[in-house]
Short mmCIF file of C-alpha atoms in Angstrom, two decimals:
data_model
loop_
_atom_site.label_atom_id
_atom_site.label_comp_id
_atom_site.label_asym_id
_atom_site.label_seq_id
_atom_site.Cartn_x
_atom_site.Cartn_y
_atom_site.Cartn_z
CA MET H 29 0.00 0.00 0.00
CA GLU H 30 2.83 2.39 0.88
CA SER H 31 4.56 2.00 -2.50
CA PHE H 32 1.24 2.48 -4.33
CA LEU H 33 0.48 5.71 -2.44
CA ILE H 34 4.02 6.99 -3.05
CA TYR H 35 3.46 6.38 -6.78
CA ILE H 36 0.16 8.31 -6.64
CA LEU H 37 1.86 11.22 -4.83
CA LYS H 38 4.71 11.33 -7.38
CA ALA H 39 2.28 11.23 -10.31
CA SER H 40 0.17 13.93 -8.67
CA ALA H 41 3.24 16.15 -8.21
CA LEU H 42 4.16 15.74 -11.88
CA LEU H 43 0.61 16.67 -12.89
CA GLY H 44 0.99 19.88 -10.88
CA ILE H 45 4.33 20.63 -12.60
CA PHE H 46 2.76 20.23 -16.05
CA TYR H 47 -0.22 22.41 -15.16
CA LEU H 48 1.95 25.22 -13.78
CA SER H 49 4.12 24.99 -16.91
CA PHE H 50 1.02 25.27 -19.10
CA LEU H 51 -0.22 28.21 -17.04
CA LEU H 52 3.05 30.10 -17.36
CA LEU H 53 4.08 29.17 -20.91
CA LEU H 54 1.09 28.33 -23.10
CA LYS H 55 -2.25 29.39 -21.61
CA ARG H 56 -2.27 32.81 -23.27
CA GLU H 57 -1.12 31.43 -26.63
CA THR H 58 -3.52 30.77 -29.50
CA SER H 59 -1.72 27.63 -30.69
CA PHE H 60 -4.55 25.47 -29.38
CA GLU H 61 -3.46 22.27 -31.15
CA LEU H 62 -0.02 22.56 -29.56
CA ASN H 63 -1.68 23.18 -26.20
CA ARG H 64 -3.73 20.02 -26.64
CA LYS H 65 -0.65 17.93 -27.37
CA PHE H 66 1.15 19.40 -24.35
CA LEU H 67 -1.76 18.74 -21.98
CA LEU H 68 -2.17 15.14 -23.19
CA THR H 69 1.59 14.57 -22.92
CA GLY H 70 1.44 15.85 -19.35
CA LEU H 71 -1.27 13.32 -18.45
CA PHE H 72 0.60 10.33 -19.86
CA THR H 73 3.97 11.46 -18.52
CA SER H 74 2.55 11.91 -15.02
CA LEU H 75 1.31 8.31 -15.07
CA ILE H 76 4.40 6.69 -16.62
CA LEU H 77 7.42 8.64 -15.35
CA PRO H 78 7.10 7.64 -11.64
CA LEU H 79 7.40 3.99 -12.77
CA ILE H 80 10.83 4.64 -14.33
CA SER H 81 13.91 4.68 -12.12
CA LEU H 82 17.52 5.63 -12.78
CA THR H 83 20.52 3.78 -11.36
CA LYS H 84 23.33 5.61 -9.62
CA LYS H 85 26.61 3.80 -8.92
CA VAL H 86 28.49 4.57 -5.72
CA TYR H 87 32.08 3.40 -5.40
CA ILE H 88 33.31 2.38 -1.96
CA GLN H 89 36.52 0.85 -0.63
CA ALA H 90 36.48 -2.94 -0.29
CA ALA H 91 36.17 -4.05 3.33
CA PRO H 92 39.08 -6.27 4.42
CA GLU H 93 37.12 -8.03 7.14
CA THR H 94 34.38 -10.63 7.03
CA PHE H 95 30.94 -10.24 8.53
CA SER H 96 30.35 -10.32 12.24
CA TYR H 97 28.09 -12.80 13.95
CA ILE H 98 25.56 -13.00 16.76
CA THR H 99 27.78 -13.78 19.71
CA SER H 100 25.55 -14.29 22.74
CA SER H 101 23.08 -16.94 23.80
CA THR H 102 19.37 -16.28 23.41
CA ASN H 103 16.61 -16.88 25.90
CA ILE H 104 13.35 -16.30 24.07
CA THR H 105 10.54 -14.61 25.95
CA GLU H 106 7.57 -13.35 24.03
CA ILE H 107 6.64 -9.83 25.12
CA PRO H 108 3.42 -8.28 23.81
CA VAL H 109 4.11 -4.89 22.26
CA GLU H 110 1.39 -2.35 21.62
CA ASN H 111 0.81 -1.72 17.94
CA SER H 112 0.60 1.84 16.66
CA MET H 113 -1.72 2.84 13.83
CA ASP H 114 -0.52 2.14 10.31
CA TRP H 115 -1.17 5.52 8.71
CA TRP H 116 -0.17 4.30 5.26
CA GLN H 117 -2.82 1.59 5.46
CA ILE H 118 -5.48 3.99 6.77
CA SER H 119 -4.63 6.60 4.12
CA GLY H 120 -4.76 3.93 1.44
CA ILE H 121 -8.21 2.76 2.49
CA ILE H 122 -9.56 6.33 2.54
CA TYR H 123 -8.02 7.03 -0.87
CA ILE H 124 -9.48 3.87 -2.43
CA LEU H 125 -12.96 4.57 -1.00
CA ILE H 126 -13.13 8.15 -2.33
CA THR H 127 -11.60 7.16 -5.67
CA GLY H 128 -14.13 4.33 -5.97
CA ILE H 129 -17.04 6.71 -5.34
CA LEU H 130 -15.77 9.16 -7.98
CA LEU H 131 -15.22 6.38 -10.52
CA ILE H 132 -18.76 5.08 -9.94
CA ARG H 133 -20.09 8.62 -10.40
CA PHE H 134 -18.13 9.01 -13.65
CA ILE H 135 -19.30 5.65 -14.99
CA THR H 136 -22.89 6.63 -14.15
CA GLN H 137 -22.50 9.82 -16.20
CA ILE H 138 -21.13 7.86 -19.16
CA ILE H 139 -24.04 5.41 -18.93
CA ALA H 140 -26.50 8.34 -18.94
CA VAL H 141 -24.96 9.61 -22.20
CA ILE H 142 -25.11 6.14 -23.74
CA LYS H 143 -28.78 5.83 -22.74
CA ILE H 144 -29.57 9.07 -24.59
CA ILE H 145 -27.81 7.70 -27.69
CA LEU H 146 -29.57 4.31 -27.53
CA ALA H 147 -33.01 5.88 -26.98
CA SER H 148 -32.73 8.17 -30.02
CA LYS H 149 -33.18 7.47 -33.69
CA VAL H 150 -29.89 7.62 -35.59
CA GLN H 151 -29.49 9.40 -38.94
CA LYS H 152 -26.14 8.62 -40.53
CA ARG H 153 -24.64 11.31 -42.74
CA SER H 154 -21.12 10.78 -44.02
CA ALA H 155 -18.91 9.81 -41.04
CA PHE H 156 -21.26 11.25 -38.42
CA LYS H 157 -24.38 9.89 -36.74
CA TYR H 158 -27.02 12.50 -35.89
CA LEU H 159 -29.58 11.96 -33.13
CA GLU H 160 -32.56 14.29 -32.68
CA VAL H 161 -33.95 14.49 -29.13
CA ALA H 162 -37.04 16.17 -27.67
CA GLU H 163 -35.54 17.00 -24.25
CA ASP H 164 -34.08 20.37 -23.23
CA GLN H 165 -30.63 19.00 -23.92
CA VAL H 166 -27.54 21.00 -24.84
CA PRO H 167 -26.19 19.88 -28.23
CA PHE H 168 -23.23 17.56 -27.70
CA SER H 169 -21.01 15.04 -29.45
CA PHE H 170 -19.76 11.70 -28.15
CA PHE H 171 -17.16 10.39 -30.56
CA ASN H 172 -19.01 10.33 -33.94
CA TYR H 173 -22.50 10.72 -32.40
CA ILE H 174 -23.96 14.24 -32.48
CA VAL H 175 -27.05 14.82 -30.31
CA PHE H 176 -29.25 17.95 -30.65
CA ASN H 177 -32.81 19.26 -30.34
CA PRO H 178 -33.68 20.96 -33.66
CA HIS H 179 -36.68 22.75 -32.13
CA LYS H 180 -34.53 24.76 -29.69
CA HIS H 181 -32.44 26.55 -32.30
CA SER H 182 -32.96 28.51 -35.49
CA GLU H 183 -31.89 26.91 -38.75
CA LYS H 184 -28.89 29.24 -39.07
CA ASP H 185 -27.74 28.72 -35.48
CA LEU H 186 -28.22 24.96 -35.76
CA LYS H 187 -25.94 24.86 -38.79
CA LEU H 188 -23.15 26.55 -36.82
CA ILE H 189 -23.76 24.34 -33.77
CA LEU H 190 -23.55 21.14 -35.81
CA GLU H 191 -20.37 22.33 -37.51
CA HIS H 192 -18.87 22.94 -34.06
CA GLU H 193 -19.80 19.42 -32.88
CA LYS H 194 -18.41 17.88 -36.06
CA VAL H 195 -15.00 19.37 -35.19
CA HIS H 196 -15.17 17.64 -31.80
CA ALA H 197 -16.20 14.35 -33.43
CA ARG H 198 -13.63 14.57 -36.23
CA GLN H 199 -10.71 15.17 -33.84
CA LEU H 200 -11.84 12.61 -31.22
CA HIS H 201 -12.11 15.17 -28.43
CA SER H 202 -14.31 12.74 -26.50
CA ALA H 203 -11.22 10.61 -25.80
CA ASP H 204 -9.55 13.63 -24.17
CA ILE H 205 -12.61 14.26 -22.01
CA ILE H 206 -12.80 10.64 -20.82
CA LEU H 207 -9.07 10.51 -20.07
CA VAL H 208 -8.94 13.77 -18.11
CA ASN H 209 -12.01 12.77 -16.07
CA LEU H 210 -10.43 9.42 -15.19
CA ILE H 211 -7.22 11.18 -14.15
CA ASN H 212 -9.28 13.56 -12.03
CA CYS H 213 -10.88 10.58 -10.27
CA LEU H 214 -7.39 9.26 -9.41
CA PHE H 215 -5.93 12.59 -8.27
CA TRP H 216 -9.05 14.11 -6.70
CA PHE H 217 -7.03 15.28 -3.67
CA ASN H 218 -4.80 17.47 -5.86
CA PRO H 219 -6.25 20.94 -6.65
CA PHE H 220 -4.13 21.04 -9.81
CA SER H 221 -6.02 18.01 -11.10
CA TRP H 222 -9.31 19.93 -11.17
CA LEU H 223 -7.62 22.94 -12.80
CA TYR H 224 -5.97 20.61 -15.34
CA LYS H 225 -9.37 19.12 -16.24
CA LYS H 226 -10.81 22.59 -16.77
CA ALA H 227 -7.83 23.61 -18.93
CA VAL H 228 -8.28 20.55 -21.18
CA GLU H 229 -12.02 21.21 -21.61
CA GLN H 230 -11.50 24.89 -22.36
CA ASN H 231 -8.76 24.23 -24.89
CA LEU H 232 -10.94 21.72 -26.79
CA GLU H 233 -13.67 24.35 -27.08
CA PHE H 234 -11.14 26.90 -28.34
CA ILE H 235 -10.08 24.43 -31.03
CA ALA H 236 -13.68 23.76 -32.10
CA ASP H 237 -14.56 27.48 -32.06
CA ARG H 238 -11.56 28.48 -34.18
CA GLU H 239 -12.12 25.60 -36.64
CA THR H 240 -15.85 26.35 -37.00
CA VAL H 241 -15.30 30.03 -37.73
CA SER H 242 -12.57 29.26 -40.29
CA ARG H 243 -14.87 26.79 -42.09
CA THR H 244 -18.12 28.84 -42.07
CA GLU H 245 -16.61 32.37 -42.20
CA GLU H 246 -19.57 33.60 -40.13
CA PHE H 247 -17.71 35.21 -37.27
CA LYS H 248 -20.41 37.44 -35.72
CA GLU H 249 -23.22 34.95 -36.25
CA TYR H 250 -21.23 32.27 -34.43
CA GLN H 251 -20.67 34.52 -31.42
CA HIS H 252 -24.40 35.29 -31.30
CA ALA H 253 -25.16 31.56 -31.38
CA LEU H 254 -22.84 31.04 -28.40
CA VAL H 255 -24.68 33.69 -26.38
CA LYS H 256 -28.13 32.36 -27.32
CA VAL H 257 -27.33 28.83 -26.20
CA SER H 258 -25.77 30.08 -22.96
CA ILE H 259 -29.07 31.71 -21.87
CA ALA H 260 -31.38 28.94 -23.12
CA GLY H 261 -31.32 27.01 -19.84
CA LEU H 262 -30.50 23.66 -21.47
CA LYS H 263 -29.05 20.72 -19.56
CA PRO H 264 -25.33 20.01 -20.15
CA ALA H 265 -23.90 16.50 -20.49
CA LEU H 266 -20.54 14.92 -19.65
CA THR H 267 -19.34 15.25 -23.27
CA ASN H 268 -18.04 17.77 -25.77
CA HIS H 269 -20.99 20.11 -25.97
CA PHE H 270 -21.61 23.43 -27.66
CA TYR H 271 -22.34 25.34 -24.49
CA GLN H 272 -19.66 25.69 -21.81
CA SER H 273 -19.89 28.10 -18.88
CA PHE H 274 -16.86 30.13 -20.05
CA ILE H 275 -18.64 31.77 -23.01
CA LYS H 276 -16.94 35.12 -22.39
CA LYS H 277 -13.48 33.58 -22.50
CA ARG H 278 -14.32 31.70 -25.71
CA ILE H 279 -15.44 34.90 -27.40
CA LEU H 280 -12.27 36.68 -26.25
CA MET H 281 -10.13 33.87 -27.68
CA LEU H 282 -12.04 34.02 -30.96
CA ASN H 283 -11.20 37.71 -31.28
CA LYS H 284 -7.57 37.28 -30.26
CA LYS H 285 -5.09 37.33 -33.13
CA SER H 286 -3.02 34.21 -33.73
CA SER H 287 0.63 34.39 -32.73
CA SER H 288 3.04 35.08 -35.59
CA GLN H 289 5.62 32.70 -34.09
CA SER H 290 5.10 29.20 -32.73
CA PRO H 291 5.57 28.95 -28.95
CA ALA H 292 6.88 25.37 -29.29
CA TRP H 293 10.35 26.50 -28.13
CA LYS H 294 8.89 27.19 -24.70
CA LEU H 295 8.34 23.48 -24.15
CA SER H 296 12.09 22.96 -23.78
CA LEU H 297 11.95 24.98 -20.55
CA ILE H 298 10.11 22.16 -18.76
CA MET H 299 12.82 19.56 -19.42
CA PRO H 300 15.19 20.73 -16.61
CA ILE H 301 12.27 20.51 -14.17
CA ILE H 302 11.43 16.93 -15.23
CA LEU H 303 15.11 15.98 -15.01
CA ALA H 304 15.35 17.46 -11.50
CA PHE H 305 12.26 15.46 -10.49
CA MET H 306 13.86 12.23 -11.75
CA LEU H 307 17.12 12.90 -9.93
CA LEU H 308 15.36 13.73 -6.67
CA PHE H 309 12.76 10.97 -6.52
CA ASN H 310 13.54 8.22 -9.07
CA VAL H 311 17.21 7.35 -8.50
CA LYS H 312 18.28 3.99 -7.08
CA THR H 313 21.79 3.62 -5.70
CA GLU H 314 24.00 0.68 -6.71
CA ALA H 315 27.17 0.22 -4.71
CA GLN H 316 30.45 -1.00 -6.20
CA VAL H 317 33.62 -1.97 -4.38
CA ILE H 318 36.97 -0.54 -5.40
CA ASP H 319 39.86 -2.89 -4.69
CA SER H 320 42.70 -0.53 -3.82
CA GLU H 321 45.38 -3.18 -4.47
CA LYS H 322 44.20 -4.09 -7.98
CA LYS H 323 42.86 -0.63 -8.85
CA SER H 324 39.73 -2.21 -10.33
CA SER H 325 36.07 -2.11 -9.32
CA VAL H 326 33.80 -5.09 -8.82
CA VAL H 327 30.14 -5.32 -7.98
CA ILE H 328 29.78 -6.17 -4.31
CA GLU H 329 29.60 -9.94 -3.94
CA SER H 330 28.88 -9.76 -0.23
CA GLY H 331 25.41 -9.70 1.24
CA LYS H 332 23.26 -10.45 4.24
CA ALA H 333 19.70 -11.60 4.55
CA LEU H 334 17.43 -12.61 7.41
CA THR H 335 14.13 -14.44 7.20
CA ILE H 336 11.50 -13.35 9.72
CA SER H 337 8.45 -15.52 10.40
CA ALA H 338 5.34 -15.12 12.55
CA GLU H 339 6.95 -17.08 15.39
CA THR H 340 10.03 -14.85 15.69
CA SER H 341 10.24 -13.50 19.23
CA VAL H 342 10.93 -9.93 20.35
CA GLU H 343 14.31 -10.94 21.74
CA MET H 344 15.30 -12.66 18.51
CA LEU H 345 14.30 -9.58 16.51
CA LYS H 346 16.65 -7.57 18.69
CA LYS H 347 19.46 -10.02 17.92
CA LEU H 348 18.76 -9.73 14.22
CA GLU H 349 18.90 -5.92 14.46
CA ASP H 350 22.36 -6.24 16.00
CA PHE H 351 23.38 -8.61 13.22
CA PHE H 352 22.95 -5.84 10.63
CA ASN H 353 23.97 -2.94 12.87
CA ALA H 354 27.45 -4.47 13.24
CA ASP H 355 28.06 -3.64 9.58
CA GLY H 356 26.79 -0.06 9.70
CA ILE H 357 23.24 -0.80 8.52
CA ILE H 358 20.61 0.41 10.98
CA LEU H 359 17.80 -2.14 11.09
CA LYS H 360 14.74 -1.56 13.30
CA PHE H 361 11.61 -3.61 13.97
CA MET H 362 8.78 -1.48 15.34
CA ASN H 363 5.07 -1.47 16.20
CA LEU H 364 4.98 -5.21 16.91
CA LYS H 365 1.74 -6.90 17.80
CA TYR H 366 1.51 -10.53 18.93
CA ASP H 367 -1.51 -12.77 19.20
CA SER H 368 -1.32 -16.37 20.48
CA GLY H 369 2.46 -16.29 20.21
CA LYS H 370 2.47 -15.11 16.60
CA ILE H 371 3.36 -11.74 15.08
CA ILE H 372 0.21 -10.36 13.46
CA SER H 373 1.59 -6.89 12.69
CA ILE H 374 5.11 -5.54 12.19
CA ASN H 375 6.84 -2.46 10.77
CA SER H 376 10.51 -2.41 9.83
CA GLU H 377 12.97 0.24 8.70
CA MET H 378 16.46 -0.23 7.28
CA THR H 379 18.84 2.71 6.82
CA ASP H 380 22.27 3.10 5.27
CA PRO H 381 23.49 6.31 6.97
CA VAL H 382 26.48 6.65 4.61
CA LYS H 383 24.36 6.72 1.45
CA GLY H 384 21.36 8.34 3.12
CA ILE H 385 19.01 5.58 1.93
CA THR H 386 16.05 4.34 3.96
CA THR H 387 13.78 1.40 3.07
CA THR H 388 10.60 0.52 4.98
CA TYR H 389 8.31 -2.51 5.21
CA ASN H 390 4.90 -3.09 6.82
CA GLN H 391 2.82 -6.24 7.14
CA SER H 392 -0.36 -7.12 9.04
CA ARG H 393 -2.20 -10.46 9.02
CA SER H 394 -4.68 -11.65 11.63
CA THR H 395 -3.54 -15.29 11.37
CA GLY H 396 0.16 -14.41 11.59
CA ILE H 397 2.41 -12.56 9.17
CA LYS H 398 3.84 -14.29 6.12
CA PRO H 399 7.61 -14.94 6.26
CA PHE H 400 9.63 -12.10 4.79
CA LYS H 401 13.28 -11.55 4.02
CA VAL H 402 15.35 -8.51 4.98
CA SER H 403 18.48 -8.18 2.86
CA VAL H 404 21.43 -6.08 1.88
CA ASN H 405 21.93 -7.42 -1.63
CA LYS H 406 25.16 -8.13 -3.43
CA ASP H 407 24.75 -4.97 -5.52
CA GLY H 408 24.70 -2.88 -2.34
CA SER H 409 20.96 -2.18 -2.41
CA MET H 410 18.65 -2.89 0.50
CA GLY H 411 15.19 -4.38 0.42
CA TYR H 412 12.41 -6.53 1.79
CA GLU H 413 10.66 -9.48 0.16
CA THR H 414 7.48 -11.19 1.30
CA LEU H 415 7.91 -14.94 0.86
CA GLU H 416 4.53 -16.15 -0.38
CA ASN H 417 5.64 -19.77 -0.62
CA ALA H 418 8.66 -19.84 1.64
CA GLU H 419 10.54 -23.12 1.52
CA ASN H 420 13.61 -23.08 3.72
CA PHE H 421 15.01 -24.77 6.77
CA THR H 422 13.70 -22.12 9.16
CA VAL H 423 10.07 -22.04 8.05
CA ASP H 424 9.63 -25.69 7.04
CA THR H 425 11.25 -27.08 10.17
CA HIS H 426 9.29 -24.71 12.42
CA ASN H 427 6.04 -25.90 10.82
CA LYS H 428 7.04 -29.48 11.64
CA PHE H 429 7.91 -28.49 15.23
CA LYS H 430 4.33 -27.20 15.63
CA GLU H 431 3.11 -30.78 15.37
CA LEU H 432 5.21 -31.89 18.38
CA GLY H 433 3.68 -32.34 21.82
CA GLU H 434 4.81 -30.81 25.11
CA ASN H 435 7.62 -33.30 25.81
CA PRO H 436 9.07 -34.56 22.51
CA LEU H 437 12.00 -36.96 22.28
CA PHE H 438 15.30 -35.71 20.88
CA MET H 439 17.61 -38.34 19.36
CA ILE H 440 20.98 -36.65 18.83
CA ASN H 441 23.73 -38.69 17.21
CA GLY H 442 21.74 -41.84 17.97
CA LYS H 443 21.33 -41.09 21.71
CA PRO H 444 18.19 -39.86 23.51
CA VAL H 445 18.48 -36.46 25.17
CA LYS H 446 16.05 -35.17 27.79
CA PRO H 447 14.29 -31.92 26.80
CA ASN H 448 15.08 -30.37 30.19
CA TYR H 449 18.79 -30.70 29.40
CA LEU H 450 18.36 -28.65 26.19
CA LYS H 451 16.82 -25.56 27.82
CA GLY H 452 18.76 -22.43 26.83
CA LYS H 453 21.16 -24.44 24.62
CA TYR H 454 21.86 -24.73 20.88
CA ILE H 455 22.24 -27.71 18.58
CA LYS H 456 24.65 -27.22 15.71
CA ILE H 457 23.61 -29.55 12.88
CA GLU H 458 26.13 -30.92 10.39
CA GLY H 459 24.01 -33.83 9.24
CA SER H 460 20.28 -34.37 8.74
CA ILE H 461 17.19 -33.61 10.79
CA GLU H 462 13.90 -35.56 10.76
CA VAL H 463 10.70 -34.88 12.68
CA LYS H 464 8.31 -37.76 13.41
CA THR H 465 4.86 -37.46 14.97
CA GLY H 466 1.91 -39.72 15.80
CA VAL H 467 2.16 -43.36 14.75
CA ASN H 468 5.49 -42.78 13.00
CA ALA H 469 7.07 -41.69 16.29
CA THR H 470 5.51 -44.33 18.56
CA SER H 471 6.27 -47.17 16.14
CA SER H 472 9.95 -46.18 16.22
CA PHE H 473 10.38 -45.19 19.90
CA GLY H 474 7.36 -46.57 21.74
CA LEU H 475 5.82 -44.46 24.51
CA SER H 476 8.91 -42.25 24.54
CA GLY H 477 7.77 -40.89 21.21
CA LYS H 478 4.14 -40.20 22.17
CA ASP H 479 4.75 -36.42 21.88
CA GLY H 480 6.82 -36.81 18.73
CA ALA H 481 10.50 -37.26 18.04
CA VAL H 482 13.27 -35.19 16.48
CA ILE H 483 16.13 -37.24 15.01
CA ILE H 484 19.36 -35.30 14.36
CA SER H 485 22.57 -36.81 13.03
CA ASP H 486 26.10 -35.44 13.22
CA ALA H 487 25.24 -32.66 15.67
CA GLU H 488 26.84 -30.83 18.57
CA ILE H 489 25.15 -29.38 21.65
CA LEU H 490 26.41 -25.86 22.50
CA ASN H 491 25.89 -23.77 25.61
CA GLU H 492 26.37 -20.55 23.63
CA PHE H 493 25.91 -19.47 20.05
CA THR H 494 29.33 -18.10 19.05
CA ASP H 495 31.45 -17.55 15.97
CA ASP H 496 32.45 -20.74 14.22
CA SER H 497 36.22 -20.85 13.85
CA SER H 498 36.03 -22.55 10.47
CA PHE H 499 34.09 -19.57 9.10
CA LYS H 500 37.04 -17.21 9.35
CA GLY H 501 38.97 -18.95 6.59
CA ASP H 502 36.02 -20.16 4.53
CA PRO H 503 34.60 -17.67 1.98
CA GLY H 504 31.38 -19.70 1.69
CA PHE H 505 29.53 -20.67 4.88
CA SER H 506 26.20 -22.24 5.76
CA GLN H 507 25.10 -23.67 9.10
CA LYS H 508 21.86 -24.97 10.59
CA TYR H 509 21.01 -24.59 14.29
CA ILE H 510 18.18 -25.36 16.66
CA MET H 511 17.95 -23.06 19.65
CA PHE H 512 15.91 -23.69 22.80
CA ASN H 513 14.31 -21.14 25.09
CA GLU H 514 14.15 -21.48 28.87
CA GLN H 515 10.99 -23.58 28.57
CA GLY H 516 12.75 -26.03 26.25
CA LYS H 517 10.79 -25.00 23.17
CA PRO H 518 12.86 -25.55 19.97
CA PHE H 519 13.34 -22.92 17.25
CA PRO H 520 15.17 -23.66 13.98
CA MET H 521 17.65 -21.14 12.59
CA LYS H 522 19.82 -21.13 9.46
CA LEU H 523 22.75 -18.84 8.86
CA GLU H 524 24.41 -18.42 5.49
CA THR H 525 26.78 -15.80 4.26
CA ARG H 526 28.83 -14.64 1.32
CA ILE H 527 31.99 -12.58 1.83
CA ASN H 528 34.40 -10.73 -0.44
CA PRO H 529 37.17 -13.05 -1.75
CA PRO H 530 40.46 -12.63 0.14
CA LYS H 531 42.81 -10.20 -1.55
CA ASN H 532 45.69 -12.74 -1.51
CA PHE H 533 43.86 -15.06 -3.91
CA GLU H 534 45.88 -13.71 -6.86
CA SER H 535 48.49 -16.14 -8.14
CA GLU H 536 51.97 -15.34 -9.34
CA ASN H 537 51.29 -17.44 -12.44
CA LYS H 538 49.77 -14.76 -14.68
CA GLU H 539 49.27 -17.15 -17.61
CA THR H 540 46.74 -19.29 -15.74
CA ASP H 541 44.79 -16.47 -14.12
CA ILE H 542 41.01 -16.33 -14.65
CA LYS H 543 38.71 -13.35 -14.22
CA VAL H 544 35.61 -13.44 -12.00
CA THR H 545 33.48 -10.25 -11.81
CA GLY H 546 36.40 -8.07 -12.80
CA VAL H 547 39.01 -9.43 -10.31
CA GLU H 548 41.75 -11.86 -11.32
CA PHE H 549 42.27 -15.15 -9.43
CA SER H 550 44.49 -18.16 -10.06
CA THR H 551 43.05 -21.40 -11.42
CA GLU H 552 44.00 -23.31 -8.27
CA ASP H 553 41.48 -21.19 -6.36
CA GLU H 554 38.78 -21.29 -9.06
CA ASP H 555 36.50 -23.87 -7.44
CA GLU H 556 36.59 -22.18 -4.05
CA ILE H 557 35.96 -18.73 -5.55
CA ARG H 558 33.03 -19.83 -7.70
CA GLU H 559 31.45 -21.46 -4.65
CA THR H 560 31.83 -18.17 -2.81
CA LEU H 561 30.27 -16.06 -5.55
CA SER H 562 27.26 -18.33 -6.00
CA SER H 563 26.44 -19.06 -2.36
CA ASP H 564 23.23 -17.85 -0.67
CA ASP H 565 22.79 -14.83 1.58
CA ILE H 566 22.50 -15.03 5.34
CA ILE H 567 19.13 -16.31 6.46
CA GLY H 568 18.28 -16.05 10.13
CA GLY H 569 15.04 -17.41 11.51
CA THR H 570 13.08 -17.39 14.66
#
């Protein structure tokens, strides 16, 4: 919802820029066709430009050290936290409701016009379809349909009126009217949107007026016809119609002499403003590392990611914040709300203070939030991703743990371990893990498996979760853990990382060197390097 509303605000701001440019540069000009093109371009540009982003590369010095780790043991205690109001969500709901009402109103007006057309007898002449009505209806055109009441106008006036409507029909002005009304329904909160709509409608009438007079050469008679229709008390329609409330302005424009020079050159003045808008609001930063020893730049191949699920505790979230903060990225989890041990609402914010970039994420779900990943990607960008169909050790194993009873059996390296012994400890898993429940557990372990069984091979029980010594010399690392809170409840956790290749990888044998992402390495290190560059990001769970 937040990203959608930001798009609407950007598009609305662009619409205001185009209207102000029209007001200052073109409104007083008589090049009405040029004005039409400019106004239509403004509508489409306002909708499309916020969807386009530019990429900015930032070069930084390669970090010589590997990533830090969580270094302290974790005792999980779920603490209810009061949830503050999600103003983005509330604003989004209000916006959608009002927009929906305006769209329904607009569709109703279109249907009313179509009903008039369907209820009238059509007389086709050339490319136009004429419909005579008996109601006190203002003459109007809707695409190639021209609707009028012949009894409300003199023969001479009617001729001028029909010529005016044929200009609208011939140049498809109805498409402009429909488009600008739809845009107005989307940007109803922006005063410039209403002014923009009025400017489009006025300009179309100026075009039709000028074209009619040039074709009929009855200048005074046409002005008289305008005045007569304006005081006839006829009902207007949501279409291009002969009578508009700005009769005086139309007559003034008819009498205004055309400019001797085209004002098209003025349009170039808006380009610096559009460029400034793009640079301010539509630039994404991509970080690149500069290796000072090799004097070459490579895209960052290091990254971190954490997977958060509904069962993640407040204390674990704090640990995960520290995991990113150690590398200069400020990660915050805020406005938490728990229900039955599950997170049902969470806000998060991630900031890179060096680049001045902030990314936010919000999620609410009454049955528990969907798993989502927080990451600093290998290109240096930051982001969040909701995992609709998350399949990983953390989520899948936790779902299996839900099926266990209060006192499950743990078989570690072929030996039974009492749950009480595992309270506050960690199991480091090098082998496999299997969860059995129900008949599968009791058939294998008898009554000992009545609450389920967890079978883990090649594992080590740890009192604390600390740095693994093998990680320091291994550029690719992945490790599975199960952690237990003070009540003995198990939580799965998987950590993976990718680090920058050591700078001493370069071989003295220049003839056998290979190049990986712009940095040269010797062939004897090729397998290890490729494993490093293709490994997964860090994933931390509950």
